[in-house]
Amino acid sequence: MPEKLFKKTLSKTDIDYRMTIPMDSLSAFQIPEGRYSKEVVAVDIDGHRWSFRCSTRRKDPHPIPVLSSGWIKFVKNRGLKEGDEVIFSVAHNDGAEGPQFGIEARKKLTKLFGQDIWSNPL
């Protein structure tokens, strides 16, 4: 059963260049020791497989993990803008090659009575 790994409201940098990942979620991506990046695949609600590179800074006490290489393609495909939201989930299946990631996006439509109104998952 997949569990939510993180939910993030997208910033301008997330939309234009790369998406930063919350530091407490980095271990789920299982970047091998001594390496600074790993290709990961996330499946959307339509079953489409999206390939991203998860990487950290090489020589920095604060590694700041990011998704790049493929991320902007996902953003453009979904028509995402600053303020929209992405949810990553992870499932640890017995016998599978590492964790299985899921990704969904939601567009912020409007505010109503002080509450954000979101699209259905994209």
mmCIF file of N, CA and C in Angstrom:
data_model
loop_
_atom_site.group_PDB
_atom_site.id
_atom_site.type_symbol
_atom_site.label_atom_id
_atom_site.label_comp_id
_atom_site.label_asym_id
_atom_site.label_seq_id
_atom_site.Cartn_x
_atom_site.Cartn_y
_atom_site.Cartn_z
ATOM 1 N N MET A 1 0.843 -1.181 0.000
ATOM 2 C CA MET A 1 0.000 0.000 0.000
ATOM 3 C C MET A 1 0.889 1.247 0.000
ATOM 4 N N PRO A 2 0.715 2.135 -0.982
ATOM 5 C CA PRO A 2 1.550 3.344 -1.024
ATOM 6 C C PRO A 2 1.262 4.271 0.152
ATOM 7 N N GLU A 3 2.301 4.946 0.613
ATOM 8 C CA GLU A 3 2.146 5.949 1.652
ATOM 9 C C GLU A 3 2.677 7.272 1.132
ATOM 10 N N LYS A 4 2.089 8.367 1.591
ATOM 11 C CA LYS A 4 2.525 9.675 1.132
ATOM 12 C C LYS A 4 3.941 9.925 1.625
ATOM 13 N N LEU A 5 4.827 10.248 0.697
ATOM 14 C CA LEU A 5 6.212 10.572 1.034
ATOM 15 C C LEU A 5 6.321 12.058 1.358
ATOM 16 N N PHE A 6 5.780 12.903 0.475
ATOM 17 C CA PHE A 6 5.722 14.333 0.741
ATOM 18 C C PHE A 6 4.705 15.004 -0.177
ATOM 19 N N LYS A 7 4.251 16.161 0.268
ATOM 20 C CA LYS A 7 3.381 17.019 -0.525
ATOM 21 C C LYS A 7 4.061 18.378 -0.554
ATOM 22 N N LYS A 8 4.099 18.994 -1.745
ATOM 23 C CA LYS A 8 4.821 20.251 -1.864
ATOM 24 C C LYS A 8 4.060 21.231 -2.729
ATOM 25 N N THR A 9 3.961 22.475 -2.238
ATOM 26 C CA THR A 9 3.452 23.574 -3.038
ATOM 27 C C THR A 9 4.620 24.081 -3.874
ATOM 28 N N LEU A 10 4.410 24.172 -5.168
ATOM 29 C CA LEU A 10 5.504 24.470 -6.088
ATOM 30 C C LEU A 10 5.875 25.954 -6.104
ATOM 31 N N SER A 11 7.187 26.196 -6.093
ATOM 32 C CA SER A 11 7.738 27.554 -6.174
ATOM 33 C C SER A 11 8.118 27.859 -7.621
ATOM 34 N N LYS A 12 8.524 29.080 -7.883
ATOM 35 C CA LYS A 12 8.968 29.466 -9.226
ATOM 36 C C LYS A 12 10.163 28.612 -9.654
ATOM 37 N N THR A 13 11.117 28.390 -8.759
ATOM 38 C CA THR A 13 12.277 27.547 -9.077
ATOM 39 C C THR A 13 11.840 26.131 -9.401
ATOM 40 N N ASP A 14 10.873 25.589 -8.645
ATOM 41 C CA ASP A 14 10.358 24.242 -8.901
ATOM 42 C C ASP A 14 9.751 24.145 -10.308
ATOM 43 N N ILE A 15 9.125 25.205 -10.764
ATOM 44 C CA ILE A 15 8.461 25.222 -12.069
ATOM 45 C C ILE A 15 9.456 25.431 -13.210
ATOM 46 N N ASP A 16 10.441 26.299 -12.991
ATOM 47 C CA ASP A 16 11.351 26.708 -14.070
ATOM 48 C C ASP A 16 12.609 25.857 -14.214
ATOM 49 N N TYR A 17 13.092 25.234 -13.127
ATOM 50 C CA TYR A 17 14.405 24.574 -13.180
ATOM 51 C C TYR A 17 14.420 23.146 -12.646
ATOM 52 N N ARG A 18 14.110 22.992 -11.373
ATOM 53 C CA ARG A 18 14.197 21.698 -10.696
ATOM 54 C C ARG A 18 13.332 21.781 -9.453
ATOM 55 N N MET A 19 12.908 20.637 -8.936
ATOM 56 C CA MET A 19 12.101 20.655 -7.714
ATOM 57 C C MET A 19 12.936 20.216 -6.531
ATOM 58 N N THR A 20 12.999 21.051 -5.510
ATOM 59 C CA THR A 20 13.666 20.637 -4.286
ATOM 60 C C THR A 20 12.764 19.651 -3.546
ATOM 61 N N ILE A 21 13.416 18.710 -2.909
ATOM 62 C CA ILE A 21 12.724 17.642 -2.177
ATOM 63 C C ILE A 21 12.934 17.883 -0.690
ATOM 64 N N PRO A 22 11.918 17.708 0.132
ATOM 65 C CA PRO A 22 12.139 17.852 1.574
ATOM 66 C C PRO A 22 13.242 16.905 2.049
ATOM 67 N N MET A 23 14.158 17.439 2.839
ATOM 68 C CA MET A 23 15.328 16.672 3.298
ATOM 69 C C MET A 23 14.924 15.373 4.000
ATOM 70 N N ASP A 24 13.829 15.398 4.749
ATOM 71 C CA ASP A 24 13.441 14.189 5.482
ATOM 72 C C ASP A 24 12.895 13.090 4.569
ATOM 73 N N SER A 25 12.737 13.390 3.262
ATOM 74 C CA SER A 25 12.279 12.372 2.302
ATOM 75 C C SER A 25 13.436 11.761 1.498
ATOM 76 N N LEU A 26 14.626 12.325 1.620
ATOM 77 C CA LEU A 26 15.760 11.894 0.800
ATOM 78 C C LEU A 26 16.068 10.407 0.932
ATOM 79 N N SER A 27 16.018 9.856 2.128
ATOM 80 C CA SER A 27 16.404 8.451 2.328
ATOM 81 C C SER A 27 15.531 7.490 1.523
ATOM 82 N N ALA A 28 14.285 7.856 1.237
ATOM 83 C CA ALA A 28 13.384 6.980 0.475
ATOM 84 C C ALA A 28 13.899 6.744 -0.946
ATOM 85 N N PHE A 29 14.690 7.677 -1.481
ATOM 86 C CA PHE A 29 15.192 7.553 -2.849
ATOM 87 C C PHE A 29 16.412 6.637 -2.944
ATOM 88 N N GLN A 30 16.980 6.277 -1.816
ATOM 89 C CA GLN A 30 18.054 5.282 -1.727
ATOM 90 C C GLN A 30 19.215 5.549 -2.691
ATOM 91 N N ILE A 31 19.754 6.763 -2.620
ATOM 92 C CA ILE A 31 20.955 7.062 -3.405
ATOM 93 C C ILE A 31 22.107 6.282 -2.779
ATOM 94 N N PRO A 32 22.826 5.482 -3.581
ATOM 95 C CA PRO A 32 23.909 4.667 -3.022
ATOM 96 C C PRO A 32 24.993 5.514 -2.351
ATOM 97 N N GLU A 33 25.564 4.979 -1.283
ATOM 98 C CA GLU A 33 26.638 5.666 -0.581
ATOM 99 C C GLU A 33 27.788 5.957 -1.536
ATOM 100 N N GLY A 34 28.335 7.160 -1.442
ATOM 101 C CA GLY A 34 29.430 7.556 -2.326
ATOM 102 C C GLY A 34 28.956 8.121 -3.656
ATOM 103 N N ARG A 35 27.662 8.082 -3.921
ATOM 104 C CA ARG A 35 27.090 8.640 -5.155
ATOM 105 C C ARG A 35 26.256 9.855 -4.785
ATOM 106 N N TYR A 36 25.972 10.668 -5.777
ATOM 107 C CA TYR A 36 25.234 11.899 -5.521
ATOM 108 C C TYR A 36 23.953 12.004 -6.345
ATOM 109 N N SER A 37 23.681 10.981 -7.143
ATOM 110 C CA SER A 37 22.452 11.009 -7.915
ATOM 111 C C SER A 37 21.982 9.599 -8.230
ATOM 112 N N LYS A 38 20.711 9.512 -8.591
ATOM 113 C CA LYS A 38 20.110 8.233 -8.952
ATOM 114 C C LYS A 38 18.891 8.511 -9.823
ATOM 115 N N GLU A 39 18.709 7.699 -10.850
ATOM 116 C CA GLU A 39 17.503 7.798 -11.668
ATOM 117 C C GLU A 39 16.364 7.126 -10.908
ATOM 118 N N VAL A 40 15.229 7.811 -10.848
ATOM 119 C CA VAL A 40 14.047 7.243 -10.203
ATOM 120 C C VAL A 40 12.873 7.338 -11.173
ATOM 121 N N VAL A 41 11.976 6.406 -11.050
ATOM 122 C CA VAL A 41 10.775 6.384 -11.895
ATOM 123 C C VAL A 41 9.566 6.518 -10.982
ATOM 124 N N ALA A 42 8.668 7.404 -11.365
ATOM 125 C CA ALA A 42 7.411 7.583 -10.633
ATOM 126 C C ALA A 42 6.262 7.384 -11.612
ATOM 127 N N VAL A 43 5.221 6.734 -11.148
ATOM 128 C CA VAL A 43 4.059 6.437 -11.994
ATOM 129 C C VAL A 43 2.925 7.376 -11.608
ATOM 130 N N ASP A 44 2.305 8.012 -12.627
ATOM 131 C CA ASP A 44 1.196 8.928 -12.359
ATOM 132 C C ASP A 44 -0.136 8.167 -12.316
ATOM 133 N N ILE A 45 -1.225 8.889 -12.118
ATOM 134 C CA ILE A 45 -2.529 8.230 -11.964
ATOM 135 C C ILE A 45 -3.030 7.588 -13.253
ATOM 136 N N ASP A 46 -2.428 7.953 -14.389
ATOM 137 C CA ASP A 46 -2.783 7.343 -15.674
ATOM 138 C C ASP A 46 -1.904 6.132 -15.997
ATOM 139 N N GLY A 47 -0.951 5.819 -15.114
ATOM 140 C CA GLY A 47 -0.052 4.699 -15.355
ATOM 141 C C GLY A 47 1.175 5.071 -16.173
ATOM 142 N N HIS A 48 1.323 6.367 -16.509
ATOM 143 C CA HIS A 48 2.506 6.818 -17.263
ATOM 144 C C HIS A 48 3.714 6.831 -16.340
ATOM 145 N N ARG A 49 4.823 6.318 -16.839
ATOM 146 C CA ARG A 49 6.066 6.265 -16.065
ATOM 147 C C ARG A 49 6.914 7.487 -16.394
ATOM 148 N N TRP A 50 7.265 8.252 -15.363
ATOM 149 C CA TRP A 50 8.090 9.454 -15.498
ATOM 150 C C TRP A 50 9.452 9.183 -14.875
ATOM 151 N N SER A 51 10.503 9.481 -15.622
ATOM 152 C CA SER A 51 11.864 9.263 -15.138
ATOM 153 C C SER A 51 12.472 10.602 -14.724
ATOM 154 N N PHE A 52 13.009 10.643 -13.512
ATOM 155 C CA PHE A 52 13.654 11.836 -12.969
ATOM 156 C C PHE A 52 15.026 11.459 -12.419
ATOM 157 N N ARG A 53 15.899 12.456 -12.322
ATOM 158 C CA ARG A 53 17.157 12.254 -11.601
ATOM 159 C C ARG A 53 17.007 12.901 -10.235
ATOM 160 N N CYS A 54 17.244 12.125 -9.187
ATOM 161 C CA CYS A 54 17.266 12.649 -7.831
ATOM 162 C C CYS A 54 18.738 12.844 -7.487
ATOM 163 N N SER A 55 19.114 14.057 -7.113
ATOM 164 C CA SER A 55 20.533 14.319 -6.819
ATOM 165 C C SER A 55 20.685 15.253 -5.638
ATOM 166 N N THR A 56 21.898 15.262 -5.102
ATOM 167 C CA THR A 56 22.264 16.166 -4.013
ATOM 168 C C THR A 56 23.557 16.875 -4.396
ATOM 169 N N ARG A 57 23.862 17.953 -3.699
ATOM 170 C CA ARG A 57 25.127 18.650 -3.914
ATOM 171 C C ARG A 57 26.266 17.770 -3.426
ATOM 172 N N ARG A 58 27.364 17.803 -4.163
ATOM 173 C CA ARG A 58 28.489 16.928 -3.829
ATOM 174 C C ARG A 58 29.264 17.371 -2.608
ATOM 175 N N LYS A 59 29.604 18.635 -2.533
ATOM 176 C CA LYS A 59 30.481 19.107 -1.461
ATOM 177 C C LYS A 59 29.797 20.211 -0.679
ATOM 178 N N ASP A 60 28.789 19.824 0.055
ATOM 179 C CA ASP A 60 28.035 20.804 0.825
ATOM 180 C C ASP A 60 27.515 20.116 2.080
ATOM 181 N N PRO A 61 27.658 20.755 3.236
ATOM 182 C CA PRO A 61 27.130 20.125 4.458
ATOM 183 C C PRO A 61 25.607 20.008 4.454
ATOM 184 N N HIS A 62 24.952 20.783 3.582
ATOM 185 C CA HIS A 62 23.492 20.720 3.427
ATOM 186 C C HIS A 62 23.209 20.227 2.009
ATOM 187 N N PRO A 63 22.969 18.934 1.828
ATOM 188 C CA PRO A 63 22.898 18.356 0.480
ATOM 189 C C PRO A 63 21.764 18.863 -0.412
ATOM 190 N N ILE A 64 20.670 19.364 0.121
ATOM 191 C CA ILE A 64 19.532 19.886 -0.645
ATOM 192 C C ILE A 64 19.182 18.995 -1.839
ATOM 193 N N PRO A 65 18.403 17.947 -1.628
ATOM 194 C CA PRO A 65 18.032 17.049 -2.726
ATOM 195 C C PRO A 65 17.075 17.717 -3.716
ATOM 196 N N VAL A 66 17.245 17.371 -4.989
ATOM 197 C CA VAL A 66 16.398 17.928 -6.051
ATOM 198 C C VAL A 66 16.028 16.842 -7.049
ATOM 199 N N LEU A 67 14.910 17.068 -7.744
ATOM 200 C CA LEU A 67 14.547 16.273 -8.913
ATOM 201 C C LEU A 67 14.825 17.124 -10.139
ATOM 202 N N SER A 68 15.530 16.544 -11.103
ATOM 203 C CA SER A 68 15.828 17.243 -12.354
ATOM 204 C C SER A 68 15.673 16.236 -13.486
ATOM 205 N N SER A 69 16.246 16.491 -14.637
ATOM 206 C CA SER A 69 16.211 15.575 -15.799
ATOM 207 C C SER A 69 14.875 14.850 -15.920
ATOM 208 N N GLY A 70 13.926 15.491 -16.545
ATOM 209 C CA GLY A 70 12.604 14.909 -16.716
ATOM 210 C C GLY A 70 11.547 15.645 -15.923
ATOM 211 N N TRP A 71 11.969 16.357 -14.900
ATOM 212 C CA TRP A 71 11.031 17.079 -14.050
ATOM 213 C C TRP A 71 10.281 18.158 -14.838
ATOM 214 N N ILE A 72 10.997 18.980 -15.609
ATOM 215 C CA ILE A 72 10.365 20.076 -16.346
ATOM 216 C C ILE A 72 9.385 19.526 -17.389
ATOM 217 N N LYS A 73 9.703 18.383 -17.973
ATOM 218 C CA LYS A 73 8.785 17.741 -18.920
ATOM 219 C C LYS A 73 7.460 17.412 -18.224
ATOM 220 N N PHE A 74 7.526 16.893 -16.998
ATOM 221 C CA PHE A 74 6.327 16.592 -16.217
ATOM 222 C C PHE A 74 5.541 17.880 -15.938
ATOM 223 N N VAL A 75 6.244 18.930 -15.507
ATOM 224 C CA VAL A 75 5.611 20.220 -15.202
ATOM 225 C C VAL A 75 4.853 20.741 -16.420
ATOM 226 N N LYS A 76 5.511 20.732 -17.581
ATOM 227 C CA LYS A 76 4.879 21.247 -18.800
ATOM 228 C C LYS A 76 3.714 20.364 -19.237
ATOM 229 N N ASN A 77 3.871 19.052 -19.132
ATOM 230 C CA ASN A 77 2.808 18.135 -19.520
ATOM 231 C C ASN A 77 1.540 18.371 -18.697
ATOM 232 N N ARG A 78 1.713 18.675 -17.429
ATOM 233 C CA ARG A 78 0.579 18.883 -16.526
ATOM 234 C C ARG A 78 0.123 20.343 -16.483
ATOM 235 N N GLY A 79 0.865 21.240 -17.132
ATOM 236 C CA GLY A 79 0.503 22.657 -17.127
ATOM 237 C C GLY A 79 0.594 23.279 -15.747
ATOM 238 N N LEU A 80 1.584 22.840 -14.958
ATOM 239 C CA LEU A 80 1.699 23.307 -13.577
ATOM 240 C C LEU A 80 2.270 24.718 -13.512
ATOM 241 N N LYS A 81 1.845 25.437 -12.464
ATOM 242 C CA LYS A 81 2.293 26.804 -12.224
ATOM 243 C C LYS A 81 2.673 26.943 -10.758
ATOM 244 N N GLU A 82 3.349 28.032 -10.456
ATOM 245 C CA GLU A 82 3.691 28.350 -9.072
ATOM 246 C C GLU A 82 2.414 28.339 -8.230
ATOM 247 N N GLY A 83 2.471 27.679 -7.072
ATOM 248 C CA GLY A 83 1.304 27.572 -6.195
ATOM 249 C C GLY A 83 0.542 26.265 -6.338
ATOM 250 N N ASP A 84 0.777 25.542 -7.459
ATOM 251 C CA ASP A 84 0.167 24.218 -7.605
ATOM 252 C C ASP A 84 0.879 23.240 -6.672
ATOM 253 N N GLU A 85 0.412 22.017 -6.631
ATOM 254 C CA GLU A 85 0.886 21.066 -5.629
ATOM 255 C C GLU A 85 1.262 19.735 -6.267
ATOM 256 N N VAL A 86 2.317 19.133 -5.731
ATOM 257 C CA VAL A 86 2.740 17.796 -6.158
ATOM 258 C C VAL A 86 2.778 16.898 -4.927
ATOM 259 N N ILE A 87 2.311 15.665 -5.105
ATOM 260 C CA ILE A 87 2.341 14.680 -4.019
ATOM 261 C C ILE A 87 3.116 13.473 -4.510
ATOM 262 N N PHE A 88 4.161 13.100 -3.772
ATOM 263 C CA PHE A 88 4.925 11.893 -4.052
ATOM 264 C C PHE A 88 4.527 10.837 -3.041
ATOM 265 N N SER A 89 4.347 9.619 -3.506
ATOM 266 C CA SER A 89 4.062 8.499 -2.617
ATOM 267 C C SER A 89 5.093 7.407 -2.882
ATOM 268 N N VAL A 90 5.204 6.493 -1.936
ATOM 269 C CA VAL A 90 6.168 5.408 -2.070
ATOM 270 C C VAL A 90 5.554 4.125 -1.518
ATOM 271 N N ALA A 91 5.854 3.028 -2.196
ATOM 272 C CA ALA A 91 5.435 1.706 -1.732
ATOM 273 C C ALA A 91 6.673 0.819 -1.722
ATOM 274 N N HIS A 92 6.828 0.061 -0.667
ATOM 275 C CA HIS A 92 7.939 -0.876 -0.564
ATOM 276 C C HIS A 92 7.367 -2.272 -0.762
ATOM 277 N N ASN A 93 7.458 -2.760 -2.006
ATOM 278 C CA ASN A 93 6.883 -4.064 -2.345
ATOM 279 C C ASN A 93 7.923 -5.165 -2.174
ATOM 280 N N ASP A 94 7.541 -6.227 -1.524
ATOM 281 C CA ASP A 94 8.446 -7.370 -1.373
ATOM 282 C C ASP A 94 8.782 -7.931 -2.746
ATOM 283 N N GLY A 95 10.058 -8.158 -2.981
ATOM 284 C CA GLY A 95 10.488 -8.747 -4.238
ATOM 285 C C GLY A 95 10.696 -7.732 -5.344
ATOM 286 N N ALA A 96 10.279 -6.488 -5.141
ATOM 287 C CA ALA A 96 10.463 -5.461 -6.177
ATOM 288 C C ALA A 96 11.867 -4.879 -6.077
ATOM 289 N N GLU A 97 12.312 -4.325 -7.169
ATOM 290 C CA GLU A 97 13.624 -3.678 -7.194
ATOM 291 C C GLU A 97 13.521 -2.297 -6.578
ATOM 292 N N GLY A 98 13.680 -2.203 -5.288
ATOM 293 C CA GLY A 98 13.628 -0.917 -4.620
ATOM 294 C C GLY A 98 12.210 -0.387 -4.479
ATOM 295 N N PRO A 99 12.118 0.827 -3.949
ATOM 296 C CA PRO A 99 10.787 1.411 -3.730
ATOM 297 C C PRO A 99 10.094 1.760 -5.041
ATOM 298 N N GLN A 100 8.776 1.732 -5.020
ATOM 299 C CA GLN A 100 7.961 2.104 -6.171
ATOM 300 C C GLN A 100 7.341 3.468 -5.852
ATOM 301 N N PHE A 101 7.604 4.455 -6.707
ATOM 302 C CA PHE A 101 7.132 5.816 -6.458
ATOM 303 C C PHE A 101 5.895 6.131 -7.283
ATOM 304 N N GLY A 102 5.038 6.944 -6.698
ATOM 305 C CA GLY A 102 3.883 7.482 -7.399
ATOM 306 C C GLY A 102 3.961 8.997 -7.373
ATOM 307 N N ILE A 103 3.382 9.648 -8.372
ATOM 308 C CA ILE A 103 3.364 11.105 -8.419
ATOM 309 C C ILE A 103 1.995 11.566 -8.889
ATOM 310 N N GLU A 104 1.494 12.608 -8.255
ATOM 311 C CA GLU A 104 0.280 13.240 -8.738
ATOM 312 C C GLU A 104 0.420 14.739 -8.516
ATOM 313 N N ALA A 105 -0.307 15.488 -9.322
ATOM 314 C CA ALA A 105 -0.276 16.944 -9.228
ATOM 315 C C ALA A 105 -1.704 17.442 -9.104
ATOM 316 N N ARG A 106 -1.843 18.576 -8.444
ATOM 317 C CA ARG A 106 -3.141 19.230 -8.343
ATOM 318 C C ARG A 106 -2.939 20.718 -8.604
ATOM 319 N N LYS A 107 -3.826 21.269 -9.423
ATOM 320 C CA LYS A 107 -3.765 22.688 -9.724
ATOM 321 C C LYS A 107 -4.624 23.460 -8.720
ATOM 322 N N LYS A 108 -4.069 24.566 -8.249
ATOM 323 C CA LYS A 108 -4.827 25.431 -7.352
ATOM 324 C C LYS A 108 -5.784 26.247 -8.213
ATOM 325 N N LEU A 109 -7.080 26.048 -8.016
ATOM 326 C CA LEU A 109 -8.082 26.684 -8.867
ATOM 327 C C LEU A 109 -8.482 28.077 -8.375
ATOM 328 N N THR A 110 -8.779 28.187 -7.098
ATOM 329 C CA THR A 110 -9.245 29.458 -6.539
ATOM 330 C C THR A 110 -9.293 29.340 -5.024
ATOM 331 N N LYS A 111 -9.727 30.405 -4.381
ATOM 332 C CA LYS A 111 -10.015 30.385 -2.945
ATOM 333 C C LYS A 111 -11.503 30.648 -2.775
ATOM 334 N N LEU A 112 -12.116 29.944 -1.855
ATOM 335 C CA LEU A 112 -13.530 30.121 -1.573
ATOM 336 C C LEU A 112 -13.699 30.120 -0.060
ATOM 337 N N PHE A 113 -14.211 31.214 0.480
ATOM 338 C CA PHE A 113 -14.375 31.351 1.931
ATOM 339 C C PHE A 113 -13.069 31.073 2.673
ATOM 340 N N GLY A 114 -11.955 31.566 2.105
ATOM 341 C CA GLY A 114 -10.654 31.417 2.752
ATOM 342 C C GLY A 114 -10.000 30.061 2.568
ATOM 343 N N GLN A 115 -10.631 29.147 1.839
ATOM 344 C CA GLN A 115 -10.085 27.801 1.626
ATOM 345 C C GLN A 115 -9.621 27.643 0.181
ATOM 346 N N ASP A 116 -8.453 27.029 -0.011
ATOM 347 C CA ASP A 116 -7.981 26.743 -1.366
ATOM 348 C C ASP A 116 -8.857 25.669 -1.992
ATOM 349 N N ILE A 117 -9.187 25.844 -3.261
ATOM 350 C CA ILE A 117 -9.945 24.855 -4.029
ATOM 351 C C ILE A 117 -8.985 24.269 -5.059
ATOM 352 N N TRP A 118 -8.868 22.935 -5.054
ATOM 353 C CA TRP A 118 -7.893 22.225 -5.882
ATOM 354 C C TRP A 118 -8.588 21.405 -6.972
ATOM 355 N N SER A 119 -7.880 21.189 -8.070
ATOM 356 C CA SER A 119 -8.362 20.310 -9.121
ATOM 357 C C SER A 119 -8.306 18.859 -8.647
ATOM 358 N N ASN A 120 -8.946 17.978 -9.397
ATOM 359 C CA ASN A 120 -8.753 16.553 -9.171
ATOM 360 C C ASN A 120 -7.301 16.232 -9.479
ATOM 361 N N PRO A 121 -6.747 15.131 -8.946
ATOM 362 C CA PRO A 121 -5.359 14.778 -9.236
ATOM 363 C C PRO A 121 -5.104 14.647 -10.742
ATOM 364 N N LEU A 122 -3.956 15.158 -11.161
ATOM 365 C CA LEU A 122 -3.536 15.090 -12.565
ATOM 366 C C LEU A 122 -2.452 14.050 -12.720
#
